[in-house]
Short mmCIF file of C-alpha atoms in Angstrom, two decimals:
data_model
loop_
_atom_site.label_atom_id
_atom_site.label_comp_id
_atom_site.label_asym_id
_atom_site.label_seq_id
_atom_site.Cartn_x
_atom_site.Cartn_y
_atom_site.Cartn_z
CA UNK A 1 -3.09 -9.35 -30.93
CA UNK A 2 -0.38 -8.07 -28.65
CA UNK A 3 -2.89 -7.53 -25.83
CA UNK A 4 -4.19 -11.09 -25.89
CA UNK A 5 -1.06 -13.19 -26.44
CA UNK A 6 1.53 -13.81 -23.76
CA UNK A 7 4.89 -14.72 -25.28
CA UNK A 8 6.67 -17.78 -24.04
CA UNK A 9 9.34 -15.89 -22.12
CA UNK A 10 6.70 -14.65 -19.67
CA UNK A 11 5.60 -18.05 -18.40
CA UNK A 12 7.57 -20.88 -20.01
CA UNK A 13 10.48 -20.61 -17.62
CA UNK A 14 8.30 -21.11 -14.57
CA UNK A 15 5.30 -23.05 -15.82
CA UNK A 16 6.49 -26.58 -15.01
CA UNK A 17 8.02 -25.74 -11.63
CA UNK A 18 5.03 -23.65 -10.60
CA UNK A 19 2.63 -26.42 -11.59
CA UNK A 20 4.63 -28.98 -9.62
CA UNK A 21 4.76 -26.71 -6.58
CA UNK A 22 1.06 -26.03 -6.80
CA UNK A 23 0.22 -29.75 -7.00
CA UNK A 24 2.48 -30.57 -4.06
CA UNK A 25 1.03 -27.78 -1.93
CA UNK A 26 -2.54 -28.70 -2.89
CA UNK A 27 -2.04 -32.35 -1.94
CA UNK A 28 -0.37 -31.27 1.31
CA UNK A 29 -3.39 -29.08 2.11
CA UNK A 30 -5.77 -31.90 1.18
CA UNK A 31 -3.82 -34.30 3.40
CA UNK A 32 -4.05 -31.83 6.29
CA UNK A 33 -7.79 -31.54 5.71
CA UNK A 34 -8.27 -35.32 5.84
CA UNK A 35 -6.19 -35.56 9.01
CA UNK A 36 -8.31 -32.87 10.68
CA UNK A 37 -11.52 -34.66 9.66
CA UNK A 38 -10.29 -37.98 11.10
CA UNK A 39 -9.06 -36.41 14.35
CA UNK A 40 -12.21 -34.42 15.04
CA UNK A 41 -14.47 -37.31 14.01
CA UNK A 42 -12.74 -39.53 16.57
CA UNK A 43 -12.89 -36.77 19.21
CA UNK A 44 -16.61 -36.10 18.78
CA UNK A 45 -19.32 -38.46 17.43
CA UNK A 46 -21.43 -35.42 16.49
CA UNK A 47 -18.81 -34.19 14.01
CA UNK A 48 -20.34 -36.15 11.11
CA UNK A 49 -23.93 -35.13 11.86
CA UNK A 50 -25.95 -33.36 9.16
CA UNK A 51 -26.43 -30.27 11.31
CA UNK A 52 -22.71 -29.96 11.99
CA UNK A 53 -21.97 -30.46 8.31
CA UNK A 54 -24.27 -27.55 7.47
CA UNK A 55 -22.62 -25.47 10.19
CA UNK A 56 -19.18 -26.11 8.71
CA UNK A 57 -20.43 -25.31 5.23
CA UNK A 58 -21.83 -21.97 6.38
CA UNK A 59 -18.63 -21.13 8.25
CA UNK A 60 -16.55 -21.95 5.19
CA UNK A 61 -18.75 -19.79 2.94
CA UNK A 62 -17.41 -16.48 4.26
CA UNK A 63 -13.79 -17.67 4.26
CA UNK A 64 -14.18 -19.14 0.79
CA UNK A 65 -15.73 -16.05 -0.83
CA UNK A 66 -13.12 -13.74 0.66
CA UNK A 67 -10.39 -16.26 -0.15
CA UNK A 68 -11.35 -16.29 -3.84
CA UNK A 69 -10.88 -12.54 -3.99
CA UNK A 70 -7.61 -12.81 -2.07
CA UNK A 71 -6.38 -15.44 -4.54
CA UNK A 72 -6.83 -13.11 -7.50
CA UNK A 73 -5.02 -10.28 -5.73
CA UNK A 74 -2.16 -12.40 -4.38
CA UNK A 75 -1.50 -14.05 -7.75
CA UNK A 76 -0.71 -10.58 -9.13
CA UNK A 77 1.73 -10.05 -6.26
CA UNK A 78 -0.57 -7.84 -4.17
CA UNK A 79 -2.38 -8.14 -0.85
CA UNK A 80 -5.77 -6.92 0.38
CA UNK A 81 -6.09 -6.23 4.09
CA UNK A 82 -9.33 -4.27 3.78
CA UNK A 83 -11.85 -7.04 3.06
CA UNK A 84 -13.02 -7.44 6.68
CA UNK A 85 -13.83 -3.74 6.99
CA UNK A 86 -15.29 -3.54 3.47
CA UNK A 87 -17.50 -6.49 4.43
CA UNK A 88 -18.87 -4.55 7.41
CA UNK A 89 -19.35 -1.32 5.45
CA UNK A 90 -21.15 -3.07 2.61
CA UNK A 91 -23.42 -4.94 5.00
CA UNK A 92 -24.51 -1.85 6.92
CA UNK A 93 -25.00 0.11 3.69
CA UNK A 94 -27.31 -2.64 2.41
CA UNK A 95 -29.21 -2.70 5.71
CA UNK A 96 -29.60 1.09 5.86
CA UNK A 97 -30.84 1.18 2.26
CA UNK A 98 -33.53 -1.34 3.15
CA UNK A 99 -34.53 0.10 6.53
CA UNK A 100 -34.03 3.84 6.17
CA UNK A 101 -34.50 4.41 2.42
CA UNK A 102 -37.16 1.77 1.84
CA UNK A 103 -35.30 -0.08 -0.89
CA UNK A 104 -36.36 -3.58 -1.87
CA UNK A 105 -34.04 -6.18 -0.33
CA UNK A 106 -32.38 -7.22 -3.63
CA UNK A 107 -31.79 -3.58 -4.56
CA UNK A 108 -30.42 -2.75 -1.11
CA UNK A 109 -28.03 -5.69 -1.24
CA UNK A 110 -27.04 -4.67 -4.76
CA UNK A 111 -26.05 -1.26 -3.41
CA UNK A 112 -24.05 -3.01 -0.67
CA UNK A 113 -22.19 -5.13 -3.23
CA UNK A 114 -21.50 -2.03 -5.35
CA UNK A 115 -20.08 -0.37 -2.22
CA UNK A 116 -17.63 -3.25 -1.92
CA UNK A 117 -16.72 -2.96 -5.61
CA UNK A 118 -16.12 0.78 -5.17
CA UNK A 119 -13.80 0.12 -2.23
CA UNK A 120 -11.91 -2.38 -4.40
CA UNK A 121 -11.64 0.22 -7.17
CA UNK A 122 -10.19 2.70 -4.67
CA UNK A 123 -7.63 0.09 -3.62
CA UNK A 124 -6.72 -0.54 -7.25
CA UNK A 125 -6.25 3.18 -7.96
CA UNK A 126 -4.11 3.63 -4.86
CA UNK A 127 -1.87 0.75 -5.89
CA UNK A 128 -1.61 1.38 -9.64
CA UNK A 129 -2.04 5.14 -10.08
CA UNK A 130 -0.67 6.50 -6.82
CA UNK A 131 2.00 3.78 -6.59
CA UNK A 132 1.35 2.98 -2.94
CA UNK A 133 2.53 -0.41 -1.67
CA UNK A 134 -0.50 -2.76 -1.53
CA UNK A 135 0.04 -3.38 2.18
CA UNK A 136 -0.13 0.34 3.02
CA UNK A 137 -2.93 1.14 0.55
CA UNK A 138 -5.27 -1.58 1.78
CA UNK A 139 -4.35 -0.96 5.42
CA UNK A 140 -5.50 2.63 4.99
CA UNK A 141 -8.68 1.52 3.23
CA UNK A 142 -9.31 -0.95 6.03
CA UNK A 143 -9.28 1.85 8.61
CA UNK A 144 -11.38 4.20 6.47
CA UNK A 145 -14.03 1.57 5.69
CA UNK A 146 -14.34 0.49 9.32
CA UNK A 147 -14.59 4.11 10.42
CA UNK A 148 -17.32 4.80 7.86
CA UNK A 149 -19.27 1.74 8.97
CA UNK A 150 -19.15 2.94 12.58
CA UNK A 151 -19.88 6.55 11.64
CA UNK A 152 -23.00 5.98 9.54
CA UNK A 153 -24.51 3.63 12.12
CA UNK A 154 -23.45 5.54 15.21
CA UNK A 155 -21.54 2.37 16.21
CA UNK A 156 -24.90 0.63 16.75
CA UNK A 157 -26.34 -2.44 15.10
CA UNK A 158 -29.03 -1.94 12.45
CA UNK A 159 -31.94 -4.20 13.39
CA UNK A 160 -35.60 -4.63 12.46
CA UNK A 161 -34.80 -5.54 8.87
CA UNK A 162 -37.62 -8.06 8.41
CA UNK A 163 -37.76 -11.70 7.34
CA UNK A 164 -37.12 -10.92 3.67
CA UNK A 165 -33.68 -9.56 4.51
CA UNK A 166 -32.77 -12.86 6.16
CA UNK A 167 -33.83 -15.05 3.25
CA UNK A 168 -30.44 -15.05 1.50
CA UNK A 169 -28.50 -16.02 4.59
CA UNK A 170 -30.98 -18.43 6.15
CA UNK A 171 -32.85 -19.95 3.21
CA UNK A 172 -31.98 -23.32 1.70
CA UNK A 173 -32.32 -25.07 -1.65
CA UNK A 174 -34.25 -28.38 -1.76
CA UNK A 175 -35.43 -27.97 1.82
CA UNK A 176 -38.05 -30.64 2.61
CA UNK A 177 -40.71 -30.16 5.27
CA UNK A 178 -43.51 -32.61 6.05
CA UNK A 179 -46.58 -32.15 8.22
CA UNK A 180 -46.84 -34.81 10.92
CA UNK A 181 -49.95 -36.40 12.36
CA UNK A 182 -49.91 -33.80 15.10
CA UNK A 183 -50.20 -31.04 12.49
CA UNK A 184 -46.75 -29.60 13.16
CA UNK A 185 -44.11 -29.27 10.41
CA UNK A 186 -41.08 -31.53 10.56
CA UNK A 187 -37.89 -30.84 8.60
CA UNK A 188 -36.95 -34.09 6.87
CA UNK A 189 -34.04 -32.54 4.95
CA UNK A 190 -32.55 -29.15 5.90
CA UNK A 191 -31.58 -28.44 2.31
CA UNK A 192 -28.47 -26.81 0.92
CA UNK A 193 -28.07 -23.29 2.36
CA UNK A 194 -28.21 -20.51 -0.20
CA UNK A 195 -24.78 -19.15 0.88
CA UNK A 196 -23.22 -22.55 0.11
CA UNK A 197 -24.88 -22.64 -3.32
CA UNK A 198 -23.70 -19.09 -3.96
CA UNK A 199 -20.10 -19.87 -2.95
CA UNK A 200 -20.03 -22.99 -5.13
CA UNK A 201 -21.28 -21.15 -8.21
CA UNK A 202 -18.86 -18.26 -7.69
CA UNK A 203 -15.93 -20.60 -7.07
CA UNK A 204 -16.62 -22.48 -10.31
CA UNK A 205 -16.99 -19.22 -12.24
CA UNK A 206 -13.81 -17.77 -10.69
CA UNK A 207 -11.85 -20.93 -11.52
CA UNK A 208 -13.09 -20.83 -15.11
CA UNK A 209 -12.13 -17.18 -15.52
CA UNK A 210 -8.70 -17.75 -13.99
CA UNK A 211 -7.81 -20.79 -16.10
CA UNK A 212 -9.80 -20.47 -19.33
CA UNK A 213 -9.84 -16.78 -20.25
CA UNK A 214 -7.39 -14.18 -21.52
CA UNK A 215 -7.94 -12.15 -18.37
CA UNK A 216 -6.91 -15.13 -16.22
CA UNK A 217 -3.75 -15.69 -18.25
CA UNK A 218 -2.92 -12.02 -17.87
CA UNK A 219 -3.39 -12.26 -14.09
CA UNK A 220 -0.82 -15.06 -13.92
CA UNK A 221 1.50 -13.22 -16.30
CA UNK A 222 1.46 -10.05 -14.20
CA UNK A 223 2.27 -12.05 -11.06
CA UNK A 224 5.00 -14.06 -12.76
CA UNK A 225 6.85 -11.13 -14.31
CA UNK A 226 5.27 -7.71 -14.30
CA UNK A 227 7.77 -6.05 -16.60
CA UNK A 228 7.68 -8.85 -19.17
CA UNK A 229 3.89 -8.76 -19.13
CA UNK A 230 3.95 -5.01 -19.71
CA UNK A 231 6.40 -5.36 -22.61
CA UNK A 232 4.16 -8.01 -24.17
CA UNK A 233 1.27 -5.55 -24.35
CA UNK A 234 -0.64 -6.43 -21.16
CA UNK A 235 -2.32 -3.46 -19.47
CA UNK A 236 -0.86 -4.23 -16.06
CA UNK A 237 -2.62 -1.38 -14.24
CA UNK A 238 -6.00 -2.51 -15.57
CA UNK A 239 -5.42 -6.15 -14.60
CA UNK A 240 -4.26 -5.29 -11.09
CA UNK A 241 -7.14 -2.86 -10.56
CA UNK A 242 -9.68 -5.45 -11.69
CA UNK A 243 -8.34 -8.01 -9.21
CA UNK A 244 -8.90 -5.52 -6.38
CA UNK A 245 -12.39 -4.79 -7.71
CA UNK A 246 -13.12 -8.53 -7.67
CA UNK A 247 -11.85 -8.79 -4.11
CA UNK A 248 -13.95 -5.81 -3.00
CA UNK A 249 -17.05 -7.08 -4.78
CA UNK A 250 -16.79 -10.48 -3.09
CA UNK A 251 -16.22 -8.75 0.26
CA UNK A 252 -19.41 -6.75 -0.33
CA UNK A 253 -21.32 -9.90 -1.21
CA UNK A 254 -19.97 -11.66 1.90
CA UNK A 255 -21.08 -8.73 4.03
CA UNK A 256 -24.62 -8.96 2.67
CA UNK A 257 -24.69 -12.73 3.27
CA UNK A 258 -23.42 -12.41 6.84
CA UNK A 259 -25.79 -9.58 7.74
CA UNK A 260 -28.63 -11.57 6.19
CA UNK A 261 -27.78 -14.59 8.35
CA UNK A 262 -27.91 -12.40 11.45
CA UNK A 263 -30.88 -10.33 10.15
CA UNK A 264 -28.95 -7.52 11.79
CA UNK A 265 -26.16 -5.34 10.40
CA UNK A 266 -23.17 -5.12 12.73
CA UNK A 267 -20.58 -2.40 11.98
CA UNK A 268 -18.00 -4.42 13.95
CA UNK A 269 -18.52 -7.57 11.87
CA UNK A 270 -15.62 -9.02 9.89
CA UNK A 271 -12.75 -8.21 12.25
CA UNK A 272 -9.67 -10.28 11.28
CA UNK A 273 -11.52 -11.94 8.40
CA UNK A 274 -8.81 -10.73 6.04
CA UNK A 275 -6.32 -13.04 7.75
CA UNK A 276 -8.58 -16.06 7.24
CA UNK A 277 -8.95 -15.11 3.57
CA UNK A 278 -5.21 -14.78 3.03
CA UNK A 279 -4.50 -17.94 5.04
CA UNK A 280 -7.01 -20.00 3.02
CA UNK A 281 -5.32 -18.92 -0.20
CA UNK A 282 -1.80 -19.61 1.06
CA UNK A 283 -2.72 -22.96 2.61
CA UNK A 284 -4.18 -23.94 -0.78
CA UNK A 285 -0.96 -23.18 -2.62
CA UNK A 286 -1.21 -19.51 -3.62
CA UNK A 287 2.28 -18.02 -3.41
CA UNK A 288 2.72 -14.69 -1.66
CA UNK A 289 5.32 -13.69 -4.25
CA UNK A 290 2.71 -13.98 -7.00
CA UNK A 291 2.24 -15.98 -10.16
CA UNK A 292 0.99 -19.19 -8.51
CA UNK A 293 -2.44 -20.15 -7.16
CA UNK A 294 -5.73 -21.89 -7.90
CA UNK A 295 -9.31 -21.50 -6.76
CA UNK A 296 -9.59 -25.21 -5.96
CA UNK A 297 -6.59 -24.93 -3.65
CA UNK A 298 -8.16 -21.93 -1.91
CA UNK A 299 -11.37 -23.92 -1.41
CA UNK A 300 -9.36 -26.67 0.30
CA UNK A 301 -7.64 -24.05 2.45
CA UNK A 302 -11.00 -22.55 3.43
CA UNK A 303 -12.24 -25.96 4.56
CA UNK A 304 -9.03 -26.51 6.55
CA UNK A 305 -9.64 -23.31 8.51
CA UNK A 306 -13.40 -23.87 8.82
CA UNK A 307 -13.07 -27.47 10.05
CA UNK A 308 -10.24 -26.50 12.40
CA UNK A 309 -12.39 -23.80 14.02
CA UNK A 310 -15.45 -26.07 14.15
CA UNK A 311 -13.55 -28.98 15.65
CA UNK A 312 -11.90 -26.81 18.27
CA UNK A 313 -15.28 -25.34 19.22
CA UNK A 314 -16.87 -28.79 19.52
CA UNK A 315 -14.07 -29.91 21.82
CA UNK A 316 -14.41 -26.93 24.12
CA UNK A 317 -11.19 -25.14 23.18
CA UNK A 318 -11.35 -21.51 24.27
CA UNK A 319 -11.47 -18.68 21.73
CA UNK A 320 -8.10 -17.41 22.96
CA UNK A 321 -6.44 -20.76 22.39
CA UNK A 322 -8.06 -20.95 18.97
CA UNK A 323 -6.45 -17.65 18.03
CA UNK A 324 -3.06 -19.04 19.04
CA UNK A 325 -3.57 -22.20 16.98
CA UNK A 326 -4.83 -20.38 13.88
CA UNK A 327 -1.94 -17.92 14.17
CA UNK A 328 0.55 -20.78 14.31
CA UNK A 329 -1.08 -22.39 11.28
CA UNK A 330 -0.71 -19.12 9.34
CA UNK A 331 2.93 -18.77 10.35
CA UNK A 332 3.65 -22.38 9.38
CA UNK A 333 2.02 -22.10 5.95
CA UNK A 334 3.79 -18.83 5.13
CA UNK A 335 7.11 -20.37 6.22
CA UNK A 336 6.49 -23.38 3.97
CA UNK A 337 5.62 -21.00 1.13
CA UNK A 338 8.91 -19.18 1.60
CA UNK A 339 10.87 -22.44 1.63
CA UNK A 340 9.08 -23.55 -1.51
CA UNK A 341 9.97 -20.35 -3.36
CA UNK A 342 13.62 -20.47 -2.29
CA UNK A 343 13.94 -23.96 -3.72
#
């Protein structure tokens, strides 16, 4: 019983204030999202087109999946800087399994996802068993994973993976194609891309686990007060390690999805993706000091970043200027988070 019940002194003191802060931050993020949609819709008539909507959805998929993992880790008071490199390593491992070892595509991608989970386990062990600060531990893993991705591929892209490898990233659910009078196929409805379906299902499952299970309550308890959670019987090391495993697993899945979209495995893929993941979580109300955060808020934050990038691209803003703008957005949201916690 002690391992499954969190006494009131762990969460009661902060529950109301945290909930209020989360709601305020979530509505602020939602308001920012609506403002971006209105501004970019007025700036470009093509913004509301079906094709652009699908483009935004696919862009958000990677940010959202990584952001879900980041949310779990940040709620416990940690940070994971390695997801971009783990993404690349997992993707090239999956591609090499398919091309060089002759694995079936699902099996090869399964090995890629397991690679991500293993990297997350290493992060968890470094943080909980070796007592390294999460920033340093995941920074080291980031460099090791990127180096391994470059080493095993010779810093070259893995191509020639076949159409089956691209099905996950480029296929769509409910896609409708009709044959015209000229005998050529015409796409009447592009369908819902598989990556979007995958992200939606995972987001719903992650939200359920975080809010409706003992594990989720323990995650919040560890982030709210680690020592009190430990005294109440929570296995803090196990909870923290599992959050890093979740983050690594989702990074591995994201790597497989991205490489499938390209039908080519790039060892340099995923650079700076960790910042987008962290930013999406913080924009959505996840506090960097731990104990506060929701998956729905992270989803809103992912759409804020995805729509911001898409709108800037459509309006011809250079990639360098986009980096400046995104960087300012990250600084602003972290500053707001700090003000919120001081109050």
